[in-house]
mmCIF file of N, CA, C and O in Angstrom:
data_model
loop_
_atom_site.group_PDB
_atom_site.id
_atom_site.type_symbol
_atom_site.label_atom_id
_atom_site.label_comp_id
_atom_site.label_asym_id
_atom_site.label_seq_id
_atom_site.Cartn_x
_atom_site.Cartn_y
_atom_site.Cartn_z
ATOM 1 N N UNK N 887 -6.561 -4.210 -7.704
ATOM 2 C CA UNK N 887 -6.448 -2.975 -6.988
ATOM 3 C C UNK N 887 -7.418 -2.986 -5.808
ATOM 4 O O UNK N 887 -8.492 -3.573 -5.886
ATOM 5 N N UNK N 888 -7.018 -2.318 -4.730
ATOM 6 C CA UNK N 888 -7.867 -2.229 -3.540
ATOM 7 C C UNK N 888 -8.663 -0.927 -3.531
ATOM 8 O O UNK N 888 -8.176 0.116 -3.979
ATOM 9 N N UNK N 889 -9.864 -1.009 -2.981
ATOM 10 C CA UNK N 889 -10.739 0.153 -2.862
ATOM 11 C C UNK N 889 -11.354 0.174 -1.471
ATOM 12 O O UNK N 889 -11.788 -0.864 -0.970
ATOM 13 N N UNK N 890 -11.401 1.372 -0.874
ATOM 14 C CA UNK N 890 -12.187 1.580 0.335
ATOM 15 C C UNK N 890 -13.541 2.063 -0.143
ATOM 16 O O UNK N 890 -13.643 3.089 -0.822
ATOM 17 N N UNK N 891 -14.564 1.311 0.180
ATOM 18 C CA UNK N 891 -15.929 1.685 -0.172
ATOM 19 C C UNK N 891 -16.600 2.157 1.103
ATOM 20 O O UNK N 891 -16.662 1.417 2.086
ATOM 21 N N UNK N 892 -17.073 3.385 1.080
ATOM 22 C CA UNK N 892 -17.789 3.936 2.224
ATOM 23 C C UNK N 892 -19.253 4.037 1.820
ATOM 24 O O UNK N 892 -19.597 4.806 0.923
ATOM 25 N N UNK N 893 -20.050 3.226 2.460
ATOM 26 C CA UNK N 893 -21.486 3.240 2.191
ATOM 27 C C UNK N 893 -22.150 4.116 3.246
ATOM 28 O O UNK N 893 -21.922 3.942 4.441
ATOM 29 N N UNK N 894 -22.969 5.038 2.801
ATOM 30 C CA UNK N 894 -23.719 5.908 3.703
ATOM 31 C C UNK N 894 -25.159 5.414 3.710
ATOM 32 O O UNK N 894 -25.800 5.347 2.656
ATOM 33 N N UNK N 895 -25.639 5.062 4.893
ATOM 34 C CA UNK N 895 -26.972 4.496 5.041
ATOM 35 C C UNK N 895 -27.952 5.522 5.590
ATOM 36 O O UNK N 895 -27.604 6.305 6.481
ATOM 37 N N UNK N 896 -29.169 5.468 5.089
ATOM 38 C CA UNK N 896 -30.287 6.139 5.744
ATOM 39 C C UNK N 896 -30.631 5.232 6.923
ATOM 40 O O UNK N 896 -31.017 4.081 6.732
ATOM 41 N N UNK N 897 -30.454 5.745 8.124
ATOM 42 C CA UNK N 897 -30.612 4.881 9.304
ATOM 43 C C UNK N 897 -32.009 4.282 9.417
ATOM 44 O O UNK N 897 -32.186 3.228 10.017
ATOM 45 N N UNK N 898 -32.996 4.909 8.812
ATOM 46 C CA UNK N 898 -34.354 4.371 8.841
ATOM 47 C C UNK N 898 -34.487 3.144 7.936
ATOM 48 O O UNK N 898 -35.481 2.422 8.028
ATOM 49 N N UNK N 899 -33.470 2.896 7.075
ATOM 50 C CA UNK N 899 -33.548 1.782 6.121
ATOM 51 C C UNK N 899 -32.556 0.661 6.431
ATOM 52 O O UNK N 899 -32.392 -0.263 5.632
ATOM 53 N N UNK N 900 -31.904 0.717 7.584
ATOM 54 C CA UNK N 900 -30.900 -0.294 7.937
ATOM 55 C C UNK N 900 -31.496 -1.701 7.906
ATOM 56 O O UNK N 900 -30.880 -2.625 7.377
ATOM 57 N N UNK N 901 -32.701 -1.869 8.415
ATOM 58 C CA UNK N 901 -33.319 -3.202 8.410
ATOM 59 C C UNK N 901 -33.563 -3.690 6.985
ATOM 60 O O UNK N 901 -33.400 -4.877 6.702
ATOM 61 N N UNK N 902 -33.927 -2.789 6.073
ATOM 62 C CA UNK N 902 -34.102 -3.165 4.663
ATOM 63 C C UNK N 902 -32.784 -3.629 4.056
ATOM 64 O O UNK N 902 -32.750 -4.599 3.292
ATOM 65 N N UNK N 903 -31.711 -2.922 4.386
ATOM 66 C CA UNK N 903 -30.382 -3.271 3.869
ATOM 67 C C UNK N 903 -29.999 -4.675 4.320
ATOM 68 O O UNK N 903 -29.594 -5.523 3.514
ATOM 69 N N UNK N 904 -30.154 -4.944 5.606
ATOM 70 C CA UNK N 904 -29.785 -6.260 6.120
ATOM 71 C C UNK N 904 -30.733 -7.346 5.628
ATOM 72 O O UNK N 904 -30.301 -8.480 5.381
ATOM 73 N N UNK N 905 -32.003 -7.019 5.433
ATOM 74 C CA UNK N 905 -32.941 -8.017 4.894
ATOM 75 C C UNK N 905 -32.519 -8.415 3.476
ATOM 76 O O UNK N 905 -32.508 -9.605 3.141
ATOM 77 N N UNK N 906 -32.152 -7.425 2.648
ATOM 78 C CA UNK N 906 -31.709 -7.738 1.291
ATOM 79 C C UNK N 906 -30.424 -8.559 1.323
ATOM 80 O O UNK N 906 -30.262 -9.514 0.572
ATOM 81 N N UNK N 907 -29.501 -8.164 2.198
ATOM 82 C CA UNK N 907 -28.243 -8.897 2.304
ATOM 83 C C UNK N 907 -28.492 -10.354 2.682
ATOM 84 O O UNK N 907 -27.909 -11.267 2.103
ATOM 85 N N UNK N 908 -29.391 -10.578 3.647
ATOM 86 C CA UNK N 908 -29.677 -11.957 4.067
ATOM 87 C C UNK N 908 -30.400 -12.741 2.966
ATOM 88 O O UNK N 908 -30.208 -13.946 2.842
ATOM 89 N N UNK N 909 -31.193 -12.044 2.172
ATOM 90 C CA UNK N 909 -31.927 -12.712 1.099
ATOM 91 C C UNK N 909 -31.069 -12.969 -0.139
ATOM 92 O O UNK N 909 -31.118 -14.051 -0.721
ATOM 93 N N UNK N 910 -30.256 -11.963 -0.537
ATOM 94 C CA UNK N 910 -29.555 -12.048 -1.819
ATOM 95 C C UNK N 910 -28.035 -12.074 -1.705
ATOM 96 O O UNK N 910 -27.344 -12.215 -2.710
ATOM 97 N N UNK N 911 -27.503 -11.908 -0.494
ATOM 98 C CA UNK N 911 -26.057 -11.869 -0.331
ATOM 99 C C UNK N 911 -25.490 -10.529 -0.752
ATOM 100 O O UNK N 911 -26.216 -9.549 -0.915
ATOM 101 N N UNK N 912 -24.210 -10.482 -0.956
ATOM 102 C CA UNK N 912 -23.515 -9.233 -1.283
ATOM 103 C C UNK N 912 -23.831 -8.749 -2.698
ATOM 104 O O UNK N 912 -23.698 -7.594 -3.015
ATOM 105 N N UNK N 913 -24.212 -9.642 -3.572
ATOM 106 C CA UNK N 913 -24.546 -9.352 -4.969
ATOM 107 C C UNK N 913 -23.362 -8.758 -5.739
ATOM 108 O O UNK N 913 -23.537 -7.964 -6.663
ATOM 109 N N UNK N 914 -22.168 -9.152 -5.371
ATOM 110 C CA UNK N 914 -20.971 -8.687 -6.070
ATOM 111 C C UNK N 914 -20.793 -9.499 -7.347
ATOM 112 O O UNK N 914 -20.886 -10.730 -7.321
ATOM 113 N N UNK N 915 -20.536 -8.828 -8.461
ATOM 114 C CA UNK N 915 -20.288 -9.580 -9.694
ATOM 115 C C UNK N 915 -18.975 -10.355 -9.606
ATOM 116 O O UNK N 915 -18.091 -10.001 -8.817
ATOM 117 N N UNK N 916 -18.871 -11.390 -10.410
ATOM 118 C CA UNK N 916 -17.639 -12.179 -10.456
ATOM 119 C C UNK N 916 -16.468 -11.269 -10.802
ATOM 120 O O UNK N 916 -16.556 -10.448 -11.714
ATOM 121 N N UNK N 917 -15.392 -11.388 -10.027
ATOM 122 C CA UNK N 917 -14.222 -10.548 -10.238
ATOM 123 C C UNK N 917 -14.096 -9.425 -9.225
ATOM 124 O O UNK N 917 -13.043 -8.802 -9.107
ATOM 125 N N UNK N 918 -15.175 -9.151 -8.491
ATOM 126 C CA UNK N 918 -15.138 -8.168 -7.407
ATOM 127 C C UNK N 918 -15.085 -8.939 -6.103
ATOM 128 O O UNK N 918 -15.994 -9.710 -5.788
ATOM 129 N N UNK N 919 -14.018 -8.760 -5.351
ATOM 130 C CA UNK N 919 -13.788 -9.546 -4.145
ATOM 131 C C UNK N 919 -13.944 -8.687 -2.898
ATOM 132 O O UNK N 919 -13.302 -7.646 -2.767
ATOM 133 N N UNK N 920 -14.799 -9.138 -1.999
ATOM 134 C CA UNK N 920 -14.974 -8.520 -0.690
ATOM 135 C C UNK N 920 -13.863 -9.028 0.217
ATOM 136 O O UNK N 920 -13.618 -10.232 0.284
ATOM 137 N N UNK N 921 -13.180 -8.120 0.938
ATOM 138 C CA UNK N 921 -12.116 -8.534 1.845
ATOM 139 C C UNK N 921 -12.504 -8.397 3.316
ATOM 140 O O UNK N 921 -12.267 -9.304 4.095
ATOM 141 N N UNK N 922 -13.097 -7.274 3.685
ATOM 142 C CA UNK N 922 -13.498 -7.075 5.082
ATOM 143 C C UNK N 922 -14.346 -5.819 5.173
ATOM 144 O O UNK N 922 -14.357 -4.998 4.253
ATOM 145 N N UNK N 923 -15.062 -5.666 6.304
ATOM 146 C CA UNK N 923 -15.864 -4.457 6.493
ATOM 147 C C UNK N 923 -16.075 -4.166 7.967
ATOM 148 O O UNK N 923 -15.909 -5.040 8.818
ATOM 149 N N UNK N 924 -16.450 -2.923 8.225
ATOM 150 C CA UNK N 924 -16.720 -2.422 9.568
ATOM 151 C C UNK N 924 -17.945 -1.515 9.492
ATOM 152 O O UNK N 924 -18.104 -0.758 8.539
ATOM 153 N N UNK N 925 -18.791 -1.570 10.492
ATOM 154 C CA UNK N 925 -20.000 -0.749 10.557
ATOM 155 C C UNK N 925 -19.842 0.249 11.694
ATOM 156 O O UNK N 925 -19.433 -0.123 12.801
ATOM 157 N N UNK N 926 -20.195 1.511 11.436
ATOM 158 C CA UNK N 926 -20.147 2.506 12.514
ATOM 159 C C UNK N 926 -21.203 2.159 13.563
ATOM 160 O O UNK N 926 -22.217 1.523 13.256
ATOM 161 N N UNK N 927 -20.961 2.573 14.789
ATOM 162 C CA UNK N 927 -21.837 2.209 15.905
ATOM 163 C C UNK N 927 -23.265 2.710 15.708
ATOM 164 O O UNK N 927 -24.207 2.087 16.202
ATOM 165 N N UNK N 928 -23.428 3.801 14.976
ATOM 166 C CA UNK N 928 -24.772 4.350 14.767
ATOM 167 C C UNK N 928 -25.436 3.843 13.488
ATOM 168 O O UNK N 928 -26.489 4.328 13.092
ATOM 169 N N UNK N 929 -24.840 2.869 12.816
ATOM 170 C CA UNK N 929 -25.355 2.265 11.582
ATOM 171 C C UNK N 929 -25.385 3.226 10.391
ATOM 172 O O UNK N 929 -25.984 2.913 9.376
ATOM 173 N N UNK N 930 -24.738 4.382 10.493
ATOM 174 C CA UNK N 930 -24.828 5.361 9.407
ATOM 175 C C UNK N 930 -23.858 5.069 8.262
ATOM 176 O O UNK N 930 -24.068 5.546 7.145
ATOM 177 N N UNK N 931 -22.801 4.289 8.537
ATOM 178 C CA UNK N 931 -21.804 4.015 7.501
ATOM 179 C C UNK N 931 -21.258 2.603 7.620
ATOM 180 O O UNK N 931 -21.148 2.055 8.701
ATOM 181 N N UNK N 932 -20.893 2.077 6.466
ATOM 182 C CA UNK N 932 -20.174 0.810 6.380
ATOM 183 C C UNK N 932 -18.895 1.085 5.607
ATOM 184 O O UNK N 932 -18.926 1.718 4.551
ATOM 185 N N UNK N 933 -17.786 0.628 6.131
ATOM 186 C CA UNK N 933 -16.482 0.786 5.487
ATOM 187 C C UNK N 933 -16.053 -0.592 4.996
ATOM 188 O O UNK N 933 -15.895 -1.506 5.806
ATOM 189 N N UNK N 934 -15.911 -0.741 3.691
ATOM 190 C CA UNK N 934 -15.557 -2.040 3.126
ATOM 191 C C UNK N 934 -14.271 -1.925 2.326
ATOM 192 O O UNK N 934 -14.047 -0.928 1.642
ATOM 193 N N UNK N 935 -13.476 -2.963 2.391
ATOM 194 C CA UNK N 935 -12.318 -3.086 1.513
ATOM 195 C C UNK N 935 -12.701 -4.102 0.439
ATOM 196 O O UNK N 935 -13.077 -5.239 0.739
ATOM 197 N N UNK N 936 -12.635 -3.652 -0.812
ATOM 198 C CA UNK N 936 -12.977 -4.489 -1.950
ATOM 199 C C UNK N 936 -11.760 -4.530 -2.883
ATOM 200 O O UNK N 936 -10.944 -3.610 -2.884
ATOM 201 N N UNK N 937 -11.687 -5.575 -3.670
ATOM 202 C CA UNK N 937 -10.565 -5.735 -4.600
ATOM 203 C C UNK N 937 -11.093 -6.123 -5.980
ATOM 204 O O UNK N 937 -11.982 -6.981 -6.087
ATOM 205 N N UNK N 938 -10.559 -5.459 -7.003
ATOM 206 C CA UNK N 938 -10.872 -5.834 -8.383
ATOM 207 C C UNK N 938 -9.899 -5.141 -9.324
ATOM 208 O O UNK N 938 -9.203 -4.202 -8.941
ATOM 209 N N UNK N 939 -9.848 -5.623 -10.544
ATOM 210 C CA UNK N 939 -8.994 -5.031 -11.573
ATOM 211 C C UNK N 939 -9.798 -4.220 -12.575
ATOM 212 O O UNK N 939 -9.224 -3.571 -13.441
ATOM 213 N N UNK N 940 -11.118 -4.240 -12.471
ATOM 214 C CA UNK N 940 -11.991 -3.553 -13.415
ATOM 215 C C UNK N 940 -13.001 -2.719 -12.634
ATOM 216 O O UNK N 940 -13.894 -3.259 -11.991
ATOM 217 N N UNK N 941 -12.848 -1.406 -12.686
ATOM 218 C CA UNK N 941 -13.701 -0.517 -11.900
ATOM 219 C C UNK N 941 -15.176 -0.637 -12.285
ATOM 220 O O UNK N 941 -16.059 -0.355 -11.472
ATOM 221 N N UNK N 942 -15.472 -1.098 -13.482
ATOM 222 C CA UNK N 942 -16.874 -1.242 -13.861
ATOM 223 C C UNK N 942 -17.587 -2.315 -13.031
ATOM 224 O O UNK N 942 -18.805 -2.276 -12.898
ATOM 225 N N UNK N 943 -16.818 -3.227 -12.447
ATOM 226 C CA UNK N 943 -17.424 -4.212 -11.539
ATOM 227 C C UNK N 943 -17.946 -3.513 -10.284
ATOM 228 O O UNK N 943 -19.012 -3.862 -9.771
ATOM 229 N N UNK N 944 -17.206 -2.534 -9.798
ATOM 230 C CA UNK N 944 -17.690 -1.739 -8.662
ATOM 231 C C UNK N 944 -18.947 -0.960 -9.047
ATOM 232 O O UNK N 944 -19.898 -0.876 -8.262
ATOM 233 N N UNK N 945 -18.954 -0.405 -10.241
ATOM 234 C CA UNK N 945 -20.120 0.350 -10.692
ATOM 235 C C UNK N 945 -21.350 -0.547 -10.780
ATOM 236 O O UNK N 945 -22.448 -0.166 -10.374
ATOM 237 N N UNK N 946 -21.152 -1.753 -11.286
ATOM 238 C CA UNK N 946 -22.255 -2.715 -11.376
ATOM 239 C C UNK N 946 -22.797 -3.046 -9.991
ATOM 240 O O UNK N 946 -24.013 -3.097 -9.767
ATOM 241 N N UNK N 947 -21.904 -3.240 -9.045
ATOM 242 C CA UNK N 947 -22.293 -3.562 -7.665
ATOM 243 C C UNK N 947 -23.036 -2.396 -7.023
ATOM 244 O O UNK N 947 -24.054 -2.589 -6.356
ATOM 245 N N UNK N 948 -22.548 -1.172 -7.239
ATOM 246 C CA UNK N 948 -23.204 0.015 -6.696
ATOM 247 C C UNK N 948 -24.633 0.126 -7.224
ATOM 248 O O UNK N 948 -25.552 0.475 -6.483
ATOM 249 N N UNK N 949 -24.837 -0.188 -8.489
ATOM 250 C CA UNK N 949 -26.183 -0.124 -9.054
ATOM 251 C C UNK N 949 -27.145 -1.092 -8.364
ATOM 252 O O UNK N 949 -28.329 -0.804 -8.235
ATOM 253 N N UNK N 950 -26.637 -2.226 -7.903
ATOM 254 C CA UNK N 950 -27.480 -3.214 -7.222
ATOM 255 C C UNK N 950 -27.934 -2.738 -5.841
ATOM 256 O O UNK N 950 -28.942 -3.205 -5.325
ATOM 257 N N UNK N 951 -27.178 -1.801 -5.250
ATOM 258 C CA UNK N 951 -27.470 -1.333 -3.893
ATOM 259 C C UNK N 951 -27.816 0.161 -3.825
ATOM 260 O O UNK N 951 -28.153 0.676 -2.770
ATOM 261 N N UNK N 952 -27.728 0.858 -4.937
ATOM 262 C CA UNK N 952 -27.870 2.307 -4.951
ATOM 263 C C UNK N 952 -29.203 2.841 -4.461
ATOM 264 O O UNK N 952 -29.301 4.001 -4.082
ATOM 265 N N UNK N 953 -30.229 2.010 -4.445
ATOM 266 C CA UNK N 953 -31.521 2.463 -3.929
ATOM 267 C C UNK N 953 -31.546 2.498 -2.403
ATOM 268 O O UNK N 953 -32.425 3.128 -1.817
ATOM 269 N N UNK N 954 -30.576 1.835 -1.755
ATOM 270 C CA UNK N 954 -30.557 1.773 -0.295
ATOM 271 C C UNK N 954 -29.363 2.468 0.346
ATOM 272 O O UNK N 954 -29.342 2.648 1.566
ATOM 273 N N UNK N 955 -28.368 2.844 -0.434
ATOM 274 C CA UNK N 955 -27.161 3.449 0.136
ATOM 275 C C UNK N 955 -26.545 4.411 -0.876
ATOM 276 O O UNK N 955 -26.773 4.298 -2.074
ATOM 277 N N UNK N 956 -25.753 5.333 -0.351
ATOM 278 C CA UNK N 956 -24.949 6.234 -1.172
ATOM 279 C C UNK N 956 -23.500 5.803 -1.002
ATOM 280 O O UNK N 956 -23.093 5.433 0.095
ATOM 281 N N UNK N 957 -22.720 5.824 -2.064
ATOM 282 C CA UNK N 957 -21.378 5.247 -2.050
ATOM 283 C C UNK N 957 -20.297 6.279 -2.314
ATOM 284 O O UNK N 957 -20.450 7.147 -3.165
ATOM 285 N N UNK N 958 -19.197 6.134 -1.598
ATOM 286 C CA UNK N 958 -17.926 6.788 -1.912
ATOM 287 C C UNK N 958 -16.943 5.655 -2.172
ATOM 288 O O UNK N 958 -16.894 4.698 -1.399
ATOM 289 N N UNK N 959 -16.163 5.754 -3.239
ATOM 290 C CA UNK N 959 -15.191 4.717 -3.562
ATOM 291 C C UNK N 959 -13.831 5.375 -3.717
ATOM 292 O O UNK N 959 -13.652 6.262 -4.547
ATOM 293 N N UNK N 960 -12.887 4.915 -2.886
ATOM 294 C CA UNK N 960 -11.558 5.508 -2.834
ATOM 295 C C UNK N 960 -10.526 4.456 -3.221
ATOM 296 O O UNK N 960 -10.392 3.444 -2.520
ATOM 297 N N UNK N 961 -9.782 4.669 -4.323
ATOM 298 C CA UNK N 961 -8.695 3.741 -4.660
ATOM 299 C C UNK N 961 -7.614 3.821 -3.584
ATOM 300 O O UNK N 961 -7.316 4.906 -3.076
ATOM 301 N N UNK N 962 -7.032 2.685 -3.244
ATOM 302 C CA UNK N 962 -6.036 2.635 -2.174
ATOM 303 C C UNK N 962 -4.679 2.184 -2.683
ATOM 304 O O UNK N 962 -4.587 1.360 -3.590
ATOM 305 N N UNK N 963 -3.648 2.722 -2.058
ATOM 306 C CA UNK N 963 -2.276 2.258 -2.253
ATOM 307 C C UNK N 963 -1.732 1.923 -0.878
ATOM 308 O O UNK N 963 -2.017 2.632 0.097
ATOM 309 N N UNK N 964 -0.953 0.874 -0.779
ATOM 310 C CA UNK N 964 -0.410 0.497 0.527
ATOM 311 C C UNK N 964 0.578 1.557 1.007
ATOM 312 O O UNK N 964 1.190 2.276 0.195
ATOM 313 N N UNK N 965 0.740 1.659 2.296
ATOM 314 C CA UNK N 965 1.711 2.599 2.864
ATOM 315 C C UNK N 965 3.117 2.279 2.371
ATOM 316 O O UNK N 965 3.903 3.184 2.069
ATOM 317 N N UNK N 966 3.431 0.994 2.273
ATOM 318 C CA UNK N 966 4.756 0.561 1.805
ATOM 319 C C UNK N 966 5.011 1.040 0.378
ATOM 320 O O UNK N 966 6.068 1.601 0.074
ATOM 321 N N UNK N 967 4.040 0.833 -0.514
ATOM 322 C CA UNK N 967 4.205 1.261 -1.900
ATOM 323 C C UNK N 967 4.279 2.782 -2.009
ATOM 324 O O UNK N 967 5.061 3.322 -2.799
ATOM 325 N N UNK N 968 3.482 3.467 -1.222
ATOM 326 C CA UNK N 968 3.501 4.927 -1.243
ATOM 327 C C UNK N 968 4.833 5.456 -0.746
ATOM 328 O O UNK N 968 5.418 6.370 -1.346
ATOM 329 N N UNK N 969 5.339 4.884 0.339
ATOM 330 C CA UNK N 969 6.639 5.317 0.874
ATOM 331 C C UNK N 969 7.752 5.121 -0.166
ATOM 332 O O UNK N 969 8.621 5.983 -0.317
ATOM 333 N N UNK N 970 7.712 4.013 -0.881
ATOM 334 C CA UNK N 970 8.714 3.755 -1.918
ATOM 335 C C UNK N 970 8.611 4.777 -3.050
ATOM 336 O O UNK N 970 9.630 5.260 -3.560
ATOM 337 N N UNK N 971 7.408 5.133 -3.441
ATOM 338 C CA UNK N 971 7.214 6.119 -4.500
ATOM 339 C C UNK N 971 7.695 7.505 -4.062
ATOM 340 O O UNK N 971 8.345 8.219 -4.816
ATOM 341 N N UNK N 972 7.391 7.868 -2.822
ATOM 342 C CA UNK N 972 7.791 9.175 -2.303
ATOM 343 C C UNK N 972 9.310 9.240 -2.150
ATOM 344 O O UNK N 972 9.923 10.274 -2.435
ATOM 345 N N UNK N 973 9.916 8.140 -1.723
ATOM 346 C CA UNK N 973 11.369 8.111 -1.492
ATOM 347 C C UNK N 973 12.138 8.507 -2.753
ATOM 348 O O UNK N 973 13.177 9.140 -2.680
ATOM 349 N N UNK N 974 11.607 8.162 -3.923
ATOM 350 C CA UNK N 974 12.268 8.497 -5.185
ATOM 351 C C UNK N 974 12.380 10.011 -5.396
ATOM 352 O O UNK N 974 13.185 10.467 -6.185
ATOM 353 N N UNK N 975 11.556 10.769 -4.694
ATOM 354 C CA UNK N 975 11.505 12.217 -4.877
ATOM 355 C C UNK N 975 12.112 12.988 -3.714
ATOM 356 O O UNK N 975 11.997 14.215 -3.661
ATOM 357 N N UNK N 976 12.747 12.292 -2.802
ATOM 358 C CA UNK N 976 13.371 12.964 -1.646
ATOM 359 C C UNK N 976 14.814 13.305 -1.918
ATOM 360 O O UNK N 976 15.492 12.725 -2.701
#
């Protein structure tokens, strides 16, 4: 399953976040796959697409970074799959 992860950063801690990333990497547990990400121009948010079949892997990952960021995690469905589901009810 795909998830949009929105990380909210304290802008005063951005250098700490990147220092940890350079030192320890993404720290994603096995089974949690990073697909892509985008950073807002003001460094206040990171938007990541992650993939996994077990939501507890996301929880484990959040715990590794929770001291430096606040997380929103949104399950995603593709537009194609959503359109097909909606079509059944039209």
